[in-house]
Amino acid sequence: MFIRFRFSFFKAERIGIRAILLLLLTGFVSLSCYSCSSKDTESTDGHRHYYNSRSRRDYRVVRFLPQWTHQTQFAGFYVALEKGIYERFGLDVIIQNGGPNAPVIPALSTGSTDFSTLFLLTAMRHNRDGKFLVNLGQISQKSSLMLAAKRERGIESIEDLNYKKIGLWHSEFRDLTNIFLQRNKLEVQVIPIDYSINLFLKGPIDAMNVMSYNELHRIYQAGIDYEELFLVRMSEQGLDIPEDGIYCTEEFFLKNKELSRDFAEATMEGWLYAINHEEEALEIVLDIMRRDHIPANRPHQRWMLQEMRDIVLAKPGVVGKLQKDSFDQAQALLLENGQLTTPIEYKRFVPNAP
Amino acid sequence: MLRRLRSKSLTYQVVAFISLFILLITVVQISVTHFLMSGVMRANASNTVSLLVNENINRIEGKLSRIQLLARNIRYSVQAGLITGEQFQLMVAAALRENPDISSLCMAYEPSIQNQPRAQVYFVRNTELVVNILNPEEYPYEDWYQIPIMSGEQRWSEPWYDRAGSQTLISSYSIPIISNGRYIGILRLDTQLSKLQQMISTDSRQQIGKMLLLTNNGTFVSSQIDSLVMNYGIFSLAEEYNDEELRKIGQDMIYGRSGVQKLGGKHMFEDYWITYAPLKSNGWSLAVLMSERTIFRDLNLLTLIQGIASAIAFLLLAVILLLRIRHINKPLSALTAAVERVGSGDFDTVIPHSSDFYELQMLTNSFETMRDSLSDYIENLRKTTEEKNRIMTEVLFASTIQRNLIPRNVSTNQFHDCLRIHGILEPAGDIGGDLYDYFAIDDNTFCFAIADVVGKGIVAAMTMTMVSTHIRAKGASFQTPQELAADLNNFLCSNNIESNFVTIILGFIDLKSGRLSYTNAGHVPLFIRKANNQYQKLAETHSTALGVFPNLKIGGSSLQLDPTDEIILVTDGITESMSSSENFFGIERLEETIAKLQNPNPETTAKAILSAARKFSNPDKQYDDITILVIEFSHPKH
């Protein structure tokens, strides 16, 4: 709910206008940075962009668009920027404002951003048409997608979900849940929902999609105790498909191979720093959220960061890389469901794979 | 040091005691007042807050219900088909102009309904009615639309940002439109959140407490703590401070309950009282938070003032007391100094009359009287002591003389080597009434005497001296001890002022023959110890004590001494030695002692008897002089 009324502010804007503004802003920033001591500046469209105050012409300027508003789901990026990790890699990174009004695939396709985060399934599914996206790094190593149902509606097992009203996001994030519903042969009434949890809280639906690091905790923060919920974790249903990865277009990658590798490597270093310095990372992210007037709720961001730690470190010995088995599992799922018609080559999708 | 201690004792103690007592009373009084008043204050505060909550709720409810009523009227017109097209637009314009609380109005139909346009929002900008068309890809998923259309119930939404309308934070009242028993769309009336916030913040300026407006999700919509508004909810606050109790209160609030509770937790509302009640229209909750400090602020201020006033009064009192006591103490100090001088012996010291206080004057007079009495007494004492010392000197002198009258013990044989003699005299006081004496009357005759003057002190001693001198002077004039004794009796009777009588054993020993003749005038028996450890007890007395009856006829006895026979003579100081159980040593014990003697000589015999008597008797109870005389007849004179 918090996030929603903020985002809607930008809904009317066209991507093109935003891209032009961004370019203008970048020019303005590079001209004025020598006299500017603060780490951010406000553009005419009200967006804030974070860039390195010591950026020089020989620094490689790249833009990163998170797939959602600033929050600890992307802590590694902010920490890499604030702790000078990008700078050490010779990168001058501009973190753009993400959210439901700034969909990342069009932004990558049109070139209004260089790098972005995407769910694995979303990125792979997208590759059936048009521009090809490549995975530069894999932040998430397990699925955090869940179904949360109200026990008071008599839902105590997966079978109990039959004939219930289930809210699924009307965006791309619903893929895995659909597969889950099909596999379990559940006859449910799917209600397409926005990113609000209110429909669930006020009663019209019995269950909804939640991310363990976000909506689940927001439901708790709306006064519903965990004991009141029946939870299904996709990771425990044979659908443990990792989510957030770092992507760019294949076209961009082929032109900027070293840059792309550096960006992914620096980001993962930022992630490890954030995981090992939880409070410091929390402070960095909250600071950015406050500067951007995004409702900042410390316990929620702490919960999210702690969940992200588990997600990043879920596979022993694997940090930041998309493993072949995860890729294969995701591909099999997409082929099985007809969302992908021709297989994708692993080496093409993950060009940095050893 | 002594002066300091005393001045501290008086001034300090009086001031300290009175101050402490008053302090105690003051503290008790302030505490009791505070305790009683705090109950009243809490009750008053609780009432005020309840009134405040209800008043605000009524005001907000009034506004909300006006909007709800208008919404129902418009819906009625729409459903009944009374107005369409332009008429609807005119009605909306009129409604928006006449109701400043309504920031915008929206009509949205289900996407499946073939109505063009499907959704429009109306609002007034610069007195012009603006109409915007909503994106059909988006609005069906928005809370204000989706929740009421699915539930078929009229609803107030959580606050949200209306980019298509008034471009502010609003809360929307949505009411489903029904046609042929189907929900075909939503009529939405919006009110700006700031209008609701203003209603609250007006009251928040009152010092009574902090007012909070919480949505259905527990989010703070209005709070005096700006950082909380729209960022935090009651549940996130509870989570951040790990306050389960606050979470329970939050659940109470979102479930539409009301209550009053004190908050624990370590957050910004620690020790606050929360009073909350629901807004029936939209299910939000209004709470007033009042800190204990605020409730008791006036009372605490009052207590503080009272405390300070008491402290000042208290200090003044202490100062006045101190000065007054010092004033009283001044003549007392002078008096004390004078008394100290008197104490050290200066009786000419003038006792100062410098005080106006009756008690002190009395004290001064008493000291003067005491000084004079003391002066007289000490003068008398001095004189008496002088006199006593003089007498004591004389008595000691007399004692020395008396002691000198007694023959000295020598370890060798005396009197032509015929006799060995040992005597012991231990007076009970400085001077005694006992006597032993021996001397040679002529070349062949040895005279001995042991006597006890009945009575004590100087007179007894003088009498004894008279006896001694008389025996020595007259001894040679008589052939037998009885004649000497009779003469002594007559002398004593004629010269004894105090009529002190004397018991005595007088004896003559013919050194050549070893013949002992003796007379016993009322004295303790004498013993003759024989060589073979036998002894003779000679208990016969030949007369009463001397010095009582004149011209007394006195008899005598005689016996033959064998060589090494010992004549043992004692006074009643031995036989009447008293034990702790008040028994006398007695003749029997004396006899036992004599019977047990081993290898005796006069000295060991005398000491054995003395030691036996001493062992028997309590040393604290020697009231009488002790005298022992032992004479060994070694052998006849050759």
PDB file of C-alpha atoms in Angstrom, chain A residues 68-232:
ATOM      1  CA  TRP A  68      11.184  -2.257  -8.295  1.00  0.00           C
ATOM      2  CA  THR A  69      11.452   0.847  -6.137  1.00  0.00           C
ATOM      3  CA  HIS A  70      14.505   1.308  -3.975  1.00  0.00           C
ATOM      4  CA  GLN A  71      14.525  -1.254  -1.204  1.00  0.00           C
ATOM      5  CA  THR A  72      16.896  -3.752   0.362  1.00  0.00           C
ATOM      6  CA  GLN A  73      15.935  -6.283  -2.324  1.00  0.00           C
ATOM      7  CA  PHE A  74      18.653  -4.429  -4.263  1.00  0.00           C
ATOM      8  CA  ALA A  75      20.922  -3.651  -1.308  1.00  0.00           C
ATOM      9  CA  GLY A  76      24.046  -4.946  -3.083  1.00  0.00           C
ATOM     10  CA  PHE A  77      23.806  -2.262  -5.780  1.00  0.00           C
ATOM     11  CA  TYR A  78      23.468   0.681  -3.373  1.00  0.00           C
ATOM     12  CA  VAL A  79      26.197  -0.659  -1.130  1.00  0.00           C
ATOM     13  CA  ALA A  80      28.567  -1.199  -4.076  1.00  0.00           C
ATOM     14  CA  LEU A  81      27.945   2.406  -5.039  1.00  0.00           C
ATOM     15  CA  GLU A  82      28.155   3.964  -1.574  1.00  0.00           C
ATOM     16  CA  LYS A  83      31.166   1.927  -0.457  1.00  0.00           C
ATOM     17  CA  GLY A  84      33.097   2.842  -3.612  1.00  0.00           C
ATOM     18  CA  ILE A  85      33.181  -0.688  -5.037  1.00  0.00           C
ATOM     19  CA  TYR A  86      31.943   0.413  -8.464  1.00  0.00           C
ATOM     20  CA  GLU A  87      34.465   3.213  -8.392  1.00  0.00           C
ATOM     21  CA  ARG A  88      37.235   0.711  -7.674  1.00  0.00           C
ATOM     22  CA  PHE A  89      36.133  -1.178 -10.789  1.00  0.00           C
ATOM     23  CA  GLY A  90      36.297   2.042 -12.780  1.00  0.00           C
ATOM     24  CA  LEU A  91      32.529   2.333 -13.046  1.00  0.00           C
ATOM     25  CA  ASP A  92      30.389   5.403 -12.632  1.00  0.00           C
ATOM     26  CA  VAL A  93      27.002   3.879 -11.925  1.00  0.00           C
ATOM     27  CA  ILE A  94      23.715   5.767 -12.128  1.00  0.00           C
ATOM     28  CA  ILE A  95      20.972   3.961 -10.268  1.00  0.00           C
ATOM     29  CA  GLN A  96      17.637   4.870 -11.800  1.00  0.00           C
ATOM     30  CA  ASN A  97      14.237   4.836 -10.143  1.00  0.00           C
ATOM     31  CA  GLY A  98      12.423   1.579 -10.679  1.00  0.00           C
ATOM     32  CA  GLY A  99       8.892   0.500  -9.987  1.00  0.00           C
ATOM     33  CA  PRO A 100       5.713  -0.633 -11.703  1.00  0.00           C
ATOM     34  CA  ASN A 101       5.804   2.447 -13.912  1.00  0.00           C
ATOM     35  CA  ALA A 102       9.307   1.744 -15.127  1.00  0.00           C
ATOM     36  CA  PRO A 103       9.131  -1.765 -16.579  1.00  0.00           C
ATOM     37  CA  VAL A 104      12.638  -3.013 -17.111  1.00  0.00           C
ATOM     38  CA  ILE A 105      12.350  -5.034 -20.331  1.00  0.00           C
ATOM     39  CA  PRO A 106      11.225  -2.054 -22.426  1.00  0.00           C
ATOM     40  CA  ALA A 107      13.900   0.048 -20.725  1.00  0.00           C
ATOM     41  CA  LEU A 108      16.590  -2.476 -21.724  1.00  0.00           C
ATOM     42  CA  SER A 109      15.179  -2.864 -25.213  1.00  0.00           C
ATOM     43  CA  THR A 110      15.024   0.860 -25.894  1.00  0.00           C
ATOM     44  CA  GLY A 111      18.422   1.419 -24.325  1.00  0.00           C
ATOM     45  CA  SER A 112      17.129   3.794 -21.646  1.00  0.00           C
ATOM     46  CA  THR A 113      19.090   1.685 -19.214  1.00  0.00           C
ATOM     47  CA  ASP A 114      22.116  -0.593 -19.483  1.00  0.00           C
ATOM     48  CA  PHE A 115      21.583  -3.100 -16.730  1.00  0.00           C
ATOM     49  CA  SER A 116      18.622  -4.319 -14.834  1.00  0.00           C
ATOM     50  CA  THR A 117      17.434  -7.050 -12.521  1.00  0.00           C
ATOM     51  CA  LEU A 118      14.866  -9.626 -13.664  1.00  0.00           C
ATOM     52  CA  PHE A 119      13.380 -12.871 -12.486  1.00  0.00           C
ATOM     53  CA  LEU A 120      14.984 -15.832 -14.259  1.00  0.00           C
ATOM     54  CA  LEU A 121      11.705 -17.067 -15.695  1.00  0.00           C
ATOM     55  CA  THR A 122      10.759 -13.609 -16.923  1.00  0.00           C
ATOM     56  CA  ALA A 123      14.109 -13.114 -18.630  1.00  0.00           C
ATOM     57  CA  MET A 124      14.042 -16.555 -20.283  1.00  0.00           C
ATOM     58  CA  ARG A 125      10.440 -16.272 -21.383  1.00  0.00           C
ATOM     59  CA  HIS A 126      11.137 -12.877 -22.869  1.00  0.00           C
ATOM     60  CA  ASN A 127      13.899 -14.356 -25.018  1.00  0.00           C
ATOM     61  CA  ARG A 128      11.434 -16.040 -27.306  1.00  0.00           C
ATOM     62  CA  ASP A 129      10.732 -12.736 -28.964  1.00  0.00           C
ATOM     63  CA  GLY A 130      12.827  -9.812 -30.050  1.00  0.00           C
ATOM     64  CA  LYS A 131      15.912  -8.720 -28.238  1.00  0.00           C
ATOM     65  CA  PHE A 132      17.866 -11.336 -26.435  1.00  0.00           C
ATOM     66  CA  LEU A 133      18.710 -10.798 -22.761  1.00  0.00           C
ATOM     67  CA  VAL A 134      21.788 -12.281 -21.146  1.00  0.00           C
ATOM     68  CA  ASN A 135      22.390 -13.172 -17.519  1.00  0.00           C
ATOM     69  CA  LEU A 136      25.499 -11.500 -16.116  1.00  0.00           C
ATOM     70  CA  GLY A 137      25.072 -12.626 -12.535  1.00  0.00           C
ATOM     71  CA  GLN A 138      22.544 -14.463 -10.403  1.00  0.00           C
ATOM     72  CA  ILE A 139      21.761 -12.753  -7.095  1.00  0.00           C
ATOM     73  CA  SER A 140      19.013 -15.110  -5.988  1.00  0.00           C
ATOM     74  CA  GLN A 141      19.758 -18.795  -5.575  1.00  0.00           C
ATOM     75  CA  LYS A 142      16.300 -19.930  -4.570  1.00  0.00           C
ATOM     76  CA  SER A 143      12.671 -19.109  -5.044  1.00  0.00           C
ATOM     77  CA  SER A 144      11.128 -16.755  -2.509  1.00  0.00           C
ATOM     78  CA  LEU A 145       7.693 -16.981  -4.076  1.00  0.00           C
ATOM     79  CA  MET A 146       4.916 -18.190  -1.790  1.00  0.00           C
ATOM     80  CA  LEU A 147       1.195 -18.520  -1.567  1.00  0.00           C
ATOM     81  CA  ALA A 148      -0.333 -17.105   1.595  1.00  0.00           C
ATOM     82  CA  ALA A 149      -3.817 -18.250   2.529  1.00  0.00           C
ATOM     83  CA  LYS A 150      -6.129 -17.470   5.383  1.00  0.00           C
ATOM     84  CA  ARG A 151      -6.592 -20.333   7.779  1.00  0.00           C
ATOM     85  CA  GLU A 152      -9.909 -18.769   8.876  1.00  0.00           C
ATOM     86  CA  ARG A 153     -11.196 -19.533   5.376  1.00  0.00           C
ATOM     87  CA  GLY A 154     -10.639 -23.211   6.081  1.00  0.00           C
ATOM     88  CA  ILE A 155      -7.362 -23.479   4.189  1.00  0.00           C
ATOM     89  CA  GLU A 156      -5.080 -25.836   6.073  1.00  0.00           C
ATOM     90  CA  SER A 157      -3.590 -27.793   3.133  1.00  0.00           C
ATOM     91  CA  ILE A 158      -2.823 -27.365  -0.558  1.00  0.00           C
ATOM     92  CA  GLU A 159      -6.022 -29.260  -1.478  1.00  0.00           C
ATOM     93  CA  ASP A 160      -8.049 -26.758   0.534  1.00  0.00           C
ATOM     94  CA  LEU A 161      -7.090 -24.156  -2.073  1.00  0.00           C
ATOM     95  CA  ASN A 162      -9.536 -25.748  -4.487  1.00  0.00           C
ATOM     96  CA  TYR A 163     -12.398 -23.451  -5.507  1.00  0.00           C
ATOM     97  CA  LYS A 164     -10.917 -20.567  -3.555  1.00  0.00           C
ATOM     98  CA  LYS A 165     -10.295 -17.058  -4.813  1.00  0.00           C
ATOM     99  CA  ILE A 166      -6.586 -16.614  -5.294  1.00  0.00           C
ATOM    100  CA  GLY A 167      -5.045 -13.254  -6.071  1.00  0.00           C
ATOM    101  CA  LEU A 168      -2.207 -13.466  -8.564  1.00  0.00           C
ATOM    102  CA  TRP A 169      -0.241 -10.509  -9.854  1.00  0.00           C
ATOM    103  CA  HIS A 170      -1.472  -9.522 -13.270  1.00  0.00           C
ATOM    104  CA  SER A 171       2.157  -8.939 -14.254  1.00  0.00           C
ATOM    105  CA  GLU A 172       4.902 -11.408 -15.183  1.00  0.00           C
ATOM    106  CA  PHE A 173       5.636 -12.393 -11.583  1.00  0.00           C
ATOM    107  CA  ARG A 174       2.801 -14.920 -11.616  1.00  0.00           C
ATOM    108  CA  ASP A 175       4.427 -17.525 -13.888  1.00  0.00           C
ATOM    109  CA  LEU A 176       5.637 -19.938 -11.275  1.00  0.00           C
ATOM    110  CA  THR A 177       2.358 -19.869  -9.333  1.00  0.00           C
ATOM    111  CA  ASN A 178       0.447 -20.785 -12.455  1.00  0.00           C
ATOM    112  CA  ILE A 179       2.746 -23.772 -12.958  1.00  0.00           C
ATOM    113  CA  PHE A 180       2.194 -24.746  -9.338  1.00  0.00           C
ATOM    114  CA  LEU A 181      -1.590 -24.565  -9.760  1.00  0.00           C
ATOM    115  CA  GLN A 182      -1.465 -26.650 -12.922  1.00  0.00           C
ATOM    116  CA  ARG A 183       0.807 -29.278 -11.390  1.00  0.00           C
ATOM    117  CA  ASN A 184      -1.461 -29.665  -8.386  1.00  0.00           C
ATOM    118  CA  LYS A 185      -4.561 -29.642 -10.576  1.00  0.00           C
ATOM    119  CA  LEU A 186      -6.123 -26.990  -8.449  1.00  0.00           C
ATOM    120  CA  GLU A 187      -9.343 -25.447  -9.643  1.00  0.00           C
ATOM    121  CA  VAL A 188      -9.170 -21.959  -8.303  1.00  0.00           C
ATOM    122  CA  GLN A 189     -10.719 -18.661  -9.196  1.00  0.00           C
ATOM    123  CA  VAL A 190      -7.729 -16.513 -10.133  1.00  0.00           C
ATOM    124  CA  ILE A 191      -8.222 -12.854  -9.374  1.00  0.00           C
ATOM    125  CA  PRO A 192      -5.679 -10.667 -11.135  1.00  0.00           C
ATOM    126  CA  ILE A 193      -4.365  -8.207  -8.600  1.00  0.00           C
ATOM    127  CA  ASP A 194      -2.102  -5.229  -8.454  1.00  0.00           C
ATOM    128  CA  TYR A 195       0.695  -4.928  -5.934  1.00  0.00           C
ATOM    129  CA  SER A 196      -1.624  -4.134  -3.061  1.00  0.00           C
ATOM    130  CA  ILE A 197      -2.256  -6.548  -0.218  1.00  0.00           C
ATOM    131  CA  ASN A 198      -5.524  -4.832   0.683  1.00  0.00           C
ATOM    132  CA  LEU A 199      -7.740  -7.151  -1.327  1.00  0.00           C
ATOM    133  CA  PHE A 200      -6.379  -9.985   0.788  1.00  0.00           C
ATOM    134  CA  LEU A 201      -6.600  -8.015   4.042  1.00  0.00           C
ATOM    135  CA  LYS A 202     -10.179  -6.796   3.448  1.00  0.00           C
ATOM    136  CA  GLY A 203     -11.468 -10.198   2.605  1.00  0.00           C
ATOM    137  CA  PRO A 204     -12.567 -10.536  -1.028  1.00  0.00           C
ATOM    138  CA  ILE A 205      -9.821 -13.095  -1.755  1.00  0.00           C
ATOM    139  CA  ASP A 206      -8.755 -16.143   0.246  1.00  0.00           C
ATOM    140  CA  ALA A 207      -5.144 -16.420  -0.807  1.00  0.00           C
ATOM    141  CA  MET A 208      -2.527 -14.461  -2.675  1.00  0.00           C
ATOM    142  CA  ASN A 209       0.933 -14.532  -4.136  1.00  0.00           C
ATOM    143  CA  VAL A 210       3.559 -13.156  -1.776  1.00  0.00           C
ATOM    144  CA  MET A 211       7.304 -12.824  -1.853  1.00  0.00           C
ATOM    145  CA  SER A 212       8.871 -14.044   1.383  1.00  0.00           C
ATOM    146  CA  TYR A 213      10.939 -10.871   1.623  1.00  0.00           C
ATOM    147  CA  ASN A 214       8.137  -8.417   0.917  1.00  0.00           C
ATOM    148  CA  GLU A 215       4.368  -9.025   0.888  1.00  0.00           C
ATOM    149  CA  LEU A 216       4.496 -11.749   3.522  1.00  0.00           C
ATOM    150  CA  HIS A 217       6.008  -9.326   5.976  1.00  0.00           C
ATOM    151  CA  ARG A 218       3.728  -6.490   4.881  1.00  0.00           C
ATOM    152  CA  ILE A 219       0.751  -8.681   5.736  1.00  0.00           C
ATOM    153  CA  TYR A 220       2.327  -9.240   9.158  1.00  0.00           C
ATOM    154  CA  GLN A 221       2.813  -5.485   9.471  1.00  0.00           C
ATOM    155  CA  ALA A 222      -0.890  -4.990   8.781  1.00  0.00           C
ATOM    156  CA  GLY A 223      -1.694  -6.896  11.969  1.00  0.00           C
ATOM    157  CA  ILE A 224      -2.134 -10.456  10.673  1.00  0.00           C
ATOM    158  CA  ASP A 225      -0.103 -12.931  12.720  1.00  0.00           C
ATOM    159  CA  TYR A 226       1.913 -15.598  10.907  1.00  0.00           C
ATOM    160  CA  GLU A 227      -0.086 -18.268  12.731  1.00  0.00           C
ATOM    161  CA  GLU A 228      -3.199 -17.044  10.942  1.00  0.00           C
ATOM    162  CA  LEU A 229      -1.665 -17.884   7.553  1.00  0.00           C
ATOM    163  CA  PHE A 230      -1.265 -21.126   5.666  1.00  0.00           C
ATOM    164  CA  LEU A 231       1.899 -20.758   3.600  1.00  0.00           C
ATOM    165  CA  VAL A 232       3.072 -22.658   0.511  1.00  0.00           C
TER     166      VAL A 232
END
